[in-house]
Short mmCIF file of C-alpha atoms in Angstrom, two decimals:
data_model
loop_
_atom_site.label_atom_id
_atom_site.label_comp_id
_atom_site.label_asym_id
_atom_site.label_seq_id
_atom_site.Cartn_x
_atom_site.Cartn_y
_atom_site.Cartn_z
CA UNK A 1 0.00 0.00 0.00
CA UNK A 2 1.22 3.45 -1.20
CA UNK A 3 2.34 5.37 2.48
CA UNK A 4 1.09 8.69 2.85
CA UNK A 5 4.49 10.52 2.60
CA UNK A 6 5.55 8.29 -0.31
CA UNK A 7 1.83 9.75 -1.88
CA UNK A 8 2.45 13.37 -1.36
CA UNK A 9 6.32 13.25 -3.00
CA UNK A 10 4.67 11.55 -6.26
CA UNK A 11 2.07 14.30 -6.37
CA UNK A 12 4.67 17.09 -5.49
CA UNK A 13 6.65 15.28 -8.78
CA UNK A 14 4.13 15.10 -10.94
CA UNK A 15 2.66 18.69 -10.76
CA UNK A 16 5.29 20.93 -10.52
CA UNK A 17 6.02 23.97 -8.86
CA UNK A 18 3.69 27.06 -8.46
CA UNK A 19 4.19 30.86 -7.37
CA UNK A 20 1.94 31.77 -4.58
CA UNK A 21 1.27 35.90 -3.93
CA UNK A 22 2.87 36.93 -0.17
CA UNK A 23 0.67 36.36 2.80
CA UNK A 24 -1.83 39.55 3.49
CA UNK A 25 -1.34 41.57 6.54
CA UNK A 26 -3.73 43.93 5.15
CA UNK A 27 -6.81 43.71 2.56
CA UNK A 28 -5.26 42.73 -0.57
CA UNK A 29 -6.00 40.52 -3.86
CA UNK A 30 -5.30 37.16 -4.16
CA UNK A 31 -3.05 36.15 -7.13
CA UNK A 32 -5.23 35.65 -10.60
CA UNK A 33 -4.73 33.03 -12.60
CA UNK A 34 -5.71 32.91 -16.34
CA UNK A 35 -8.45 30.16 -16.78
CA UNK A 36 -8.14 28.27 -19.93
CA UNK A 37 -12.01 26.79 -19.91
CA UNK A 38 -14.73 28.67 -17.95
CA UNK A 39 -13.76 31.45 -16.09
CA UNK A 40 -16.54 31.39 -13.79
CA UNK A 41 -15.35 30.68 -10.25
CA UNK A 42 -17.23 27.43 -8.83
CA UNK A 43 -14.71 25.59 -6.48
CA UNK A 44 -12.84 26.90 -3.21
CA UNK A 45 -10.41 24.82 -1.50
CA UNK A 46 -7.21 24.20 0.19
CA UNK A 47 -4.35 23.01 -2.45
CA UNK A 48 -0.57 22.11 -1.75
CA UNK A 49 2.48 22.96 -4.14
CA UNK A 50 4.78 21.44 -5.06
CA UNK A 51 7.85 23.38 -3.75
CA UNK A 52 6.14 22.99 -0.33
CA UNK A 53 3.59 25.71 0.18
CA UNK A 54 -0.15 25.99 0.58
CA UNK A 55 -3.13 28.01 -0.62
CA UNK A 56 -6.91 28.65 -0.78
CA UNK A 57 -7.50 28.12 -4.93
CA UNK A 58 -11.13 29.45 -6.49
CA UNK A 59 -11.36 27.84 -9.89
CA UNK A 60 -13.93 26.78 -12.67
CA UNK A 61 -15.91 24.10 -12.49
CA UNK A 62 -12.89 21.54 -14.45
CA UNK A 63 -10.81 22.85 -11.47
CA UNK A 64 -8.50 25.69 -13.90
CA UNK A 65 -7.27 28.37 -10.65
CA UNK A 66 -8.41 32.06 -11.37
CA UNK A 67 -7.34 33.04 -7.85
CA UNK A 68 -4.52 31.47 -5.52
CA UNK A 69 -4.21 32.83 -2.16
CA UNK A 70 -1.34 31.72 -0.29
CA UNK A 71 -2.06 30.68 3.64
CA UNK A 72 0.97 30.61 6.12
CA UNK A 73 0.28 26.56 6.55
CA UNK A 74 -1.48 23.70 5.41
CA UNK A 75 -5.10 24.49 5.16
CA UNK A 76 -8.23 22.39 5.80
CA UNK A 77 -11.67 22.93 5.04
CA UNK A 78 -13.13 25.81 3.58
CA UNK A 79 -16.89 27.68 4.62
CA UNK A 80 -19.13 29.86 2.54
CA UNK A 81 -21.04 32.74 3.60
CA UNK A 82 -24.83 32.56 2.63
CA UNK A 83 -25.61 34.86 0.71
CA UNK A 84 -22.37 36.55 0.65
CA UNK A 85 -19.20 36.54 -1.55
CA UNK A 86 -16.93 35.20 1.23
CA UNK A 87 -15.07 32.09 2.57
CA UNK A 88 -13.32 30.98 5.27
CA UNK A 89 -10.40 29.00 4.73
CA UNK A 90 -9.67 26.71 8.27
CA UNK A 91 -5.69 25.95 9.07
CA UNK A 92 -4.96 22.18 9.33
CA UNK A 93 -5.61 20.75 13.19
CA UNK A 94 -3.71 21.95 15.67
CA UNK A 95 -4.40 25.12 13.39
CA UNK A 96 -3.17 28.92 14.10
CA UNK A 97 -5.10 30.19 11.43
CA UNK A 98 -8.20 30.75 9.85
CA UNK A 99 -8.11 33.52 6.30
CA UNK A 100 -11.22 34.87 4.87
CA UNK A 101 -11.33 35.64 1.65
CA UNK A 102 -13.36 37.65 -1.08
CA UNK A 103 -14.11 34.29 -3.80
CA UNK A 104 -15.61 36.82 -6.71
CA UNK A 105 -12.96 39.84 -6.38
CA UNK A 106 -10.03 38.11 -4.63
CA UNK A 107 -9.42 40.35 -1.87
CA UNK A 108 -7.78 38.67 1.40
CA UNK A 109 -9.07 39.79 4.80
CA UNK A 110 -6.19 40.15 7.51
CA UNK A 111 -5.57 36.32 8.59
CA UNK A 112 -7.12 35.37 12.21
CA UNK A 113 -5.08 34.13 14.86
CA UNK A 114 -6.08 31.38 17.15
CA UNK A 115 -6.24 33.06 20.41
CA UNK A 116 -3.98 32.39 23.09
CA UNK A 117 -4.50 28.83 24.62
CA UNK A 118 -6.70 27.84 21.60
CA UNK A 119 -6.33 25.98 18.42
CA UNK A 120 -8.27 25.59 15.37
CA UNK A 121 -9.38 21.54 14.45
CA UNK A 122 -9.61 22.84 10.60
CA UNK A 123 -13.88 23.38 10.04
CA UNK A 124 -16.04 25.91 10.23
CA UNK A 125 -19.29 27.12 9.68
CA UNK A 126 -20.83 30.38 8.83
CA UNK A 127 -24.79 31.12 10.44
CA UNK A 128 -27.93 31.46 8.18
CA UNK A 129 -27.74 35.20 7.84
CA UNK A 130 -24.23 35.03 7.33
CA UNK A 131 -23.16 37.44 10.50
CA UNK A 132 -21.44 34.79 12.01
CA UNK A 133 -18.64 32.27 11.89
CA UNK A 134 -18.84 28.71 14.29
CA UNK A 135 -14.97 27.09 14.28
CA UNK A 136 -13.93 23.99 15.80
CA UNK A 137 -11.37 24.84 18.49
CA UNK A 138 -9.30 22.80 21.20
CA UNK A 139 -8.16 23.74 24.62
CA UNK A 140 -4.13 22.91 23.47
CA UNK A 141 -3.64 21.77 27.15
CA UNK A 142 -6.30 19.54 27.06
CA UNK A 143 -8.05 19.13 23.97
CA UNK A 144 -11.55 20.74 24.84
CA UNK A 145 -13.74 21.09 22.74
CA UNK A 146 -14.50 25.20 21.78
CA UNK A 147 -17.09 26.45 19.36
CA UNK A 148 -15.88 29.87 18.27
CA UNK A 149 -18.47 32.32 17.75
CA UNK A 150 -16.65 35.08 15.59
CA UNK A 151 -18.70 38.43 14.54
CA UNK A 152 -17.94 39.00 10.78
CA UNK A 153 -16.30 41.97 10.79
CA UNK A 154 -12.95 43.16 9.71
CA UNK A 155 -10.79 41.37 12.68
CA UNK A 156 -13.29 38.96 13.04
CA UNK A 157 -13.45 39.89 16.90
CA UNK A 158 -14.85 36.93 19.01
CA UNK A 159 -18.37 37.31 20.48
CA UNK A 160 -18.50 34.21 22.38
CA UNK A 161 -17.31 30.53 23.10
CA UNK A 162 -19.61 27.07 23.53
CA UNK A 163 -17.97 24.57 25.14
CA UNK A 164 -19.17 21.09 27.43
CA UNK A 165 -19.64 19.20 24.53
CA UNK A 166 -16.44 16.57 24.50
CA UNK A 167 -13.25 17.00 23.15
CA UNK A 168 -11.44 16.71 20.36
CA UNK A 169 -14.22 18.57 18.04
CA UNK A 170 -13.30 18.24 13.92
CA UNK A 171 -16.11 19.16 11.34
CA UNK A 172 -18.97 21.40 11.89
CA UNK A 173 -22.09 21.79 9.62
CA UNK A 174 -25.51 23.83 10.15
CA UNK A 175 -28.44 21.70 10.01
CA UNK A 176 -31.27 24.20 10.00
CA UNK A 177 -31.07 28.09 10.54
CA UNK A 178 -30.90 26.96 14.37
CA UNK A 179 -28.65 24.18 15.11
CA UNK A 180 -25.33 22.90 14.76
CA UNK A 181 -23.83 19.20 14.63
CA UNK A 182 -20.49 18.55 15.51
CA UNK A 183 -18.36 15.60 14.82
CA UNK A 184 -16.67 15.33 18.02
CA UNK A 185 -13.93 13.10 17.98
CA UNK A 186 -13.08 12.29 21.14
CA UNK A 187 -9.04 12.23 21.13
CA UNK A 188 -6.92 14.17 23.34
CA UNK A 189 -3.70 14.77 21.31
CA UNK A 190 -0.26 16.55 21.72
CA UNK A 191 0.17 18.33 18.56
CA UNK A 192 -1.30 15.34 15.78
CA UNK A 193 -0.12 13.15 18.49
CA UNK A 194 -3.25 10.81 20.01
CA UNK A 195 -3.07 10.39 24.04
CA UNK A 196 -6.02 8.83 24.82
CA UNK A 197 -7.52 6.37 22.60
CA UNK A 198 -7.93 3.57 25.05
CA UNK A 199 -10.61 6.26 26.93
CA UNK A 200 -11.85 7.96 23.46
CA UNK A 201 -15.44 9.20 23.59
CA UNK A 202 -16.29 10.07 20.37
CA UNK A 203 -20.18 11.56 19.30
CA UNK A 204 -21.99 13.42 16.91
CA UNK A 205 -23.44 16.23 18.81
CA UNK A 206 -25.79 19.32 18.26
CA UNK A 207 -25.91 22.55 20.21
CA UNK A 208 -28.05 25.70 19.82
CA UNK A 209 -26.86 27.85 17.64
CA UNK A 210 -28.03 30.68 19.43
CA UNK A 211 -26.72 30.04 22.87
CA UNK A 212 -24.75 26.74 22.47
CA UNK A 213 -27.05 24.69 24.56
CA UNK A 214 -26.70 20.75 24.20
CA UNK A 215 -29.61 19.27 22.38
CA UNK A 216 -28.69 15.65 21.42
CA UNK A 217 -25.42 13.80 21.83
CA UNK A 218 -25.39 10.32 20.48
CA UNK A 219 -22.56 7.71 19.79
CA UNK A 220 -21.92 4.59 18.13
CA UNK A 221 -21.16 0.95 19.85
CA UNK A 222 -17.53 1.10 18.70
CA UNK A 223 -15.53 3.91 21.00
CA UNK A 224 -12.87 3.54 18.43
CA UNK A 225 -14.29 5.17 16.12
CA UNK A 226 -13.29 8.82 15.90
CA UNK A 227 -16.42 11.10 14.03
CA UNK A 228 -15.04 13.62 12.43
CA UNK A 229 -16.00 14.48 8.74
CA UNK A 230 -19.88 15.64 8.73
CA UNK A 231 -22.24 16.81 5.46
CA UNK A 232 -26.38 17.06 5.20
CA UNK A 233 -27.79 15.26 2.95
CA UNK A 234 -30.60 16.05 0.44
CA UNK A 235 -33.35 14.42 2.39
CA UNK A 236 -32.08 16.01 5.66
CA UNK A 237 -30.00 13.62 7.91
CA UNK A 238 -26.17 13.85 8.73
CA UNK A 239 -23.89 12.05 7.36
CA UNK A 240 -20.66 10.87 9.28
CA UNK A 241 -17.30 10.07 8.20
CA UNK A 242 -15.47 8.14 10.55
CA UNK A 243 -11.23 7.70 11.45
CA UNK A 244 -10.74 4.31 12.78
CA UNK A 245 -8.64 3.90 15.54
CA UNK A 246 -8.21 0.62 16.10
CA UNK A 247 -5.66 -2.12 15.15
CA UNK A 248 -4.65 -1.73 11.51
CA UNK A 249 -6.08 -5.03 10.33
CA UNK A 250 -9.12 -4.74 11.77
CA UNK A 251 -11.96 -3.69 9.45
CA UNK A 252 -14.53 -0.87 10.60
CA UNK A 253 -17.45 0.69 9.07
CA UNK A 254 -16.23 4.01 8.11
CA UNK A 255 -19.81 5.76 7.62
CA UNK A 256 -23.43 6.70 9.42
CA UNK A 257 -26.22 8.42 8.78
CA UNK A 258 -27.98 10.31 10.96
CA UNK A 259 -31.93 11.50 12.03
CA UNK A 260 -32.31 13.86 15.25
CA UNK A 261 -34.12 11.47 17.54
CA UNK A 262 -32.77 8.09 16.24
CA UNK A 263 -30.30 5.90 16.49
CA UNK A 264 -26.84 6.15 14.47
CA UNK A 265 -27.24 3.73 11.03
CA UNK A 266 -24.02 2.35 9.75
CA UNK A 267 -23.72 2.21 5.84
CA UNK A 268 -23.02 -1.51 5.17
CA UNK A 269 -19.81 -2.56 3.21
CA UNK A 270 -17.93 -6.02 3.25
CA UNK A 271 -14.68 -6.03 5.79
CA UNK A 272 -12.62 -5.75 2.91
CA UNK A 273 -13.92 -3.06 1.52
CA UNK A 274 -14.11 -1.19 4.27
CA UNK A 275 -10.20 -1.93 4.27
CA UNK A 276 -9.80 0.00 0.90
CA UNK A 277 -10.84 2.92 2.47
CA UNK A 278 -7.49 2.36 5.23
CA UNK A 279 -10.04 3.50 7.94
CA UNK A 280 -10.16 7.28 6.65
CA UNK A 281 -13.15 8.93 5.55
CA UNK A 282 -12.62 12.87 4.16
CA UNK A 283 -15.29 14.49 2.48
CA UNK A 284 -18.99 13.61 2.02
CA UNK A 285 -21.90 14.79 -0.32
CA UNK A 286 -25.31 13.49 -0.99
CA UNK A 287 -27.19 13.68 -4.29
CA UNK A 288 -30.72 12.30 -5.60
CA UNK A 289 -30.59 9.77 -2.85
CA UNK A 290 -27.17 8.35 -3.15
CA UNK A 291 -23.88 9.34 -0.69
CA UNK A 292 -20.34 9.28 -2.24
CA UNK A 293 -17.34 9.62 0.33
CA UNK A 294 -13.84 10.19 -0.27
CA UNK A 295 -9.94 8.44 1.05
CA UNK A 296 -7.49 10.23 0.57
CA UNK A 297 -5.49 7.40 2.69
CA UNK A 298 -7.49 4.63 0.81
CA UNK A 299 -6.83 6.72 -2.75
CA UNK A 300 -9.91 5.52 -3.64
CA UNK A 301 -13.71 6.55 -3.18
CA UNK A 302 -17.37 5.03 -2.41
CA UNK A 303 -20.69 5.43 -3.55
CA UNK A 304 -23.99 4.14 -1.04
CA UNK A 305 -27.85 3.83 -1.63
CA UNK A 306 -29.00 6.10 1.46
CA UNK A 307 -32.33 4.29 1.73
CA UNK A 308 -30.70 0.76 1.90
CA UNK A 309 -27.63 1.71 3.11
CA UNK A 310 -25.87 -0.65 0.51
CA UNK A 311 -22.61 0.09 -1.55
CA UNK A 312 -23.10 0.63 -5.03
CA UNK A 313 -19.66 0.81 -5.95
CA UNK A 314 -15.92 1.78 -5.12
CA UNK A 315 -13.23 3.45 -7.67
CA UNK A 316 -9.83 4.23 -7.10
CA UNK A 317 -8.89 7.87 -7.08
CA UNK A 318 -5.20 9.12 -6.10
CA UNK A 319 -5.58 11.25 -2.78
CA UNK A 320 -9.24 11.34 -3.41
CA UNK A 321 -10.09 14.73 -1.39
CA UNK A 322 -13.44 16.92 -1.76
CA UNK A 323 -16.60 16.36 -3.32
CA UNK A 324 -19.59 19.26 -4.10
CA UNK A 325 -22.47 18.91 -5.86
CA UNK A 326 -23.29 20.97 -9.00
CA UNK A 327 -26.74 20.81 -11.19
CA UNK A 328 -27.50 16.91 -9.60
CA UNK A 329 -23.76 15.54 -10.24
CA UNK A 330 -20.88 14.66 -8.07
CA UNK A 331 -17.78 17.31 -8.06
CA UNK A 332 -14.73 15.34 -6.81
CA UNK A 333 -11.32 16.77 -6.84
CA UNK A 334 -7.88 15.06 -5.70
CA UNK A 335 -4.10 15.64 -4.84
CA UNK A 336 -3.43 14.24 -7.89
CA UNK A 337 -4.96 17.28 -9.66
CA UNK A 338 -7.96 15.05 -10.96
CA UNK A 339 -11.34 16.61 -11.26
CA UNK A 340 -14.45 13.82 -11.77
CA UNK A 341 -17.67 14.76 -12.69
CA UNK A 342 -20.14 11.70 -11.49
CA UNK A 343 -23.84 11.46 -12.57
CA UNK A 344 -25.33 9.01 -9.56
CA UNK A 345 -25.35 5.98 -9.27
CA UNK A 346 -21.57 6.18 -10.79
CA UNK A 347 -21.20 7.62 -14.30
CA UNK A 348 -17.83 9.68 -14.14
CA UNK A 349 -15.98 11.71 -16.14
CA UNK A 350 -12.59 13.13 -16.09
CA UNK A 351 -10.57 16.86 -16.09
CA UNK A 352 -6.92 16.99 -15.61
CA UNK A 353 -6.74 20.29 -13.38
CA UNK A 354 -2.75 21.66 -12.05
CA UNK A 355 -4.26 22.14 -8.78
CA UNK A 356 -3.09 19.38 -5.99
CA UNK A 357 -6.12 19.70 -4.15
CA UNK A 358 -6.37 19.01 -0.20
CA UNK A 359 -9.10 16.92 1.49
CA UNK A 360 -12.26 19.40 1.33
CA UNK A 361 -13.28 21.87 -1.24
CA UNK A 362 -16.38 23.66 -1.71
CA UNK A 363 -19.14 24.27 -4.63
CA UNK A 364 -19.48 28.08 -5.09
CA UNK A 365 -23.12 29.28 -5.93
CA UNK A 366 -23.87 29.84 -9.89
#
């Protein structure tokens, strides 16, 4: 099995290098990029070079860059405004960072510092009206868990802090104007370091947007395995991408679904195929009743019926990273620079884009 390090140096190879604009300390414009099919910006996500930086890249829809941003560190997951024109790009956990960003014009807002005794876990969220920002943050003494309530303004000054929900918190999504669910992982780490995982208490929890107050926290059998990766679907549940923590050869299910009031549902795979995915699950998107989820550790990708919970299918796809959803199909994007368009159940095709493309992008709005 190809390592992870051994992954990242074939990408790095294969692309090339690219020129990233200085970090803003100020509002500024991203570097632009001439397109070479649509121009249109429709993706936002985190991207690595190959001489060892990292940016937030807004491209077309066959993933050509029109704007490159460069970020002081590896970034994570990116968050739209609604109705707005901005992002949030989220530093890699334990992050420093977070860098908002103008995705029609370009311009960089002043990056965000974690504030003293904090950390970012690399998610965020922005509220219905788009006034506020929810992060994932960490304790660094003690990994717990901190929802960052940001006002956004210019210095995004913080306006107040949920906590009491677990620790280790990862991906955060809004499920109605109201509520948040978090994919609270449970591990106490040092740095990426896990200290904990024979006491892990992982859980998908949801909190009050409005005042942070705990309103379901539920868990599944096996405390091994970490939640982390979250996405609603199109019929209204959340979805739940699991890390596995256990022993290497043992075979988890890597994905749940989710209905406030019910019990966790596993997706159903065979052992070995849950093996493929080498107990990683990144990004998640639901279309027209199916679920695909991406590996980037497995380098590979899997498609469920929601209502049956069955596997349709799984493809290989070098550092498979984020998937959107545009007009009813699939986006998927990878480190590799591969952009797949998939019409559910599993008719893809292919763009070759020079972007090596971290774990989680975004679909911008037509």
């Amino acid at each position: 099995m190809v390592t992870d390090t051994t992954r990242r140096k074939l990408l790095r190879a294969a692309l090339g290098a690219a020129t990233l604009a200085p970090v803003a300390t100020a509002l500024t414009a991203c570097s632009g990029t001439t397109s070479t099919a649509q121009s249109t910006p429709r993706i936002i996500g985190c991207s690595r070079t190959a001489n060892g930086n990292y940016a937030v890249v807004v491209a077309s829809q066959d993933g050509q860059p029109i704007y490159r941003c460069a970020l002081p560190g590896r970034g994570h997951g990116v968050a739209l405004q609604p109705g707005g024109t901005l992002a949030a790009a989220f530093s890699r956990r334990p992050g420093q960072y977070l860098q908002v960003i103008d995705y029609r014009s370009g311009e960089e807002w002043p990056i965000r510092a974690a504030d003293p005794g904090r950390h970012f876990y690399g998610h965020g969220v922005f509220s219905a009206d788009g006034q506020y920002l929810y992060t994932t943050e960490g304790v660094r003494t003690t990994s717990e868990g901190v929802i960052g309530v940001y006002q956004v303004t210019p210095g995004l000054p913080k306006v107040a802090e949920y906590t009491g929900f677990g620790i280790g918190p990862h991906e955060v999504v809004l499920v109605d104007e109201h509520t948040l669910a978090i994919g609270v992982g449970g591990v106490h780490t040092q740095g990426r370091t896990p200290l904990n995982l024979e006491t892990m208490q992982p859980a998908l929890v949801y909190l009050d947007a409005r005042n942070g107050a705990l309103l379901e926290k539920v868990t599944l059998a096996d405390k091994r395995l970490s939640i982390r990766h979250l996405s609603v679907t199109d019929t209204g549940e959340v979805a739940c991408g699991q890390q596995y923590r256990g022993e290497p050869e043992q075979a988890a299910p890597l994905v749940a679904l989710h209905r406030r009031g019910e019990p966790l549902r596993q997706l159903l795979a065979e052992d070995e195929q849950w093996l493929r995915f080498n107990h990683y699950i990144a990004s998640i998107a639901s279309v027209d009743g199916y679920l695909l989820a991406t590996s980037p550790r497995g380098n590979c990708y899997g498609i469920w019926h929601e209502a049956s919970r069955e596997l349709v299918e799984i493809r290989p796809l070098v550092d498979a990273s984020g998937v959107g959803v545009i007009q009813g199909e699939w986006l998927v994007g990878s480190g590799s620079g591969k952009v797949l368009t998939i019409t559910p159940p599993a008719n893809a095709v292919g763009f070759q884009s020079p972007v090596m493309w971290d774990n989680h992008w975004n679909v911008l709005p037509g």
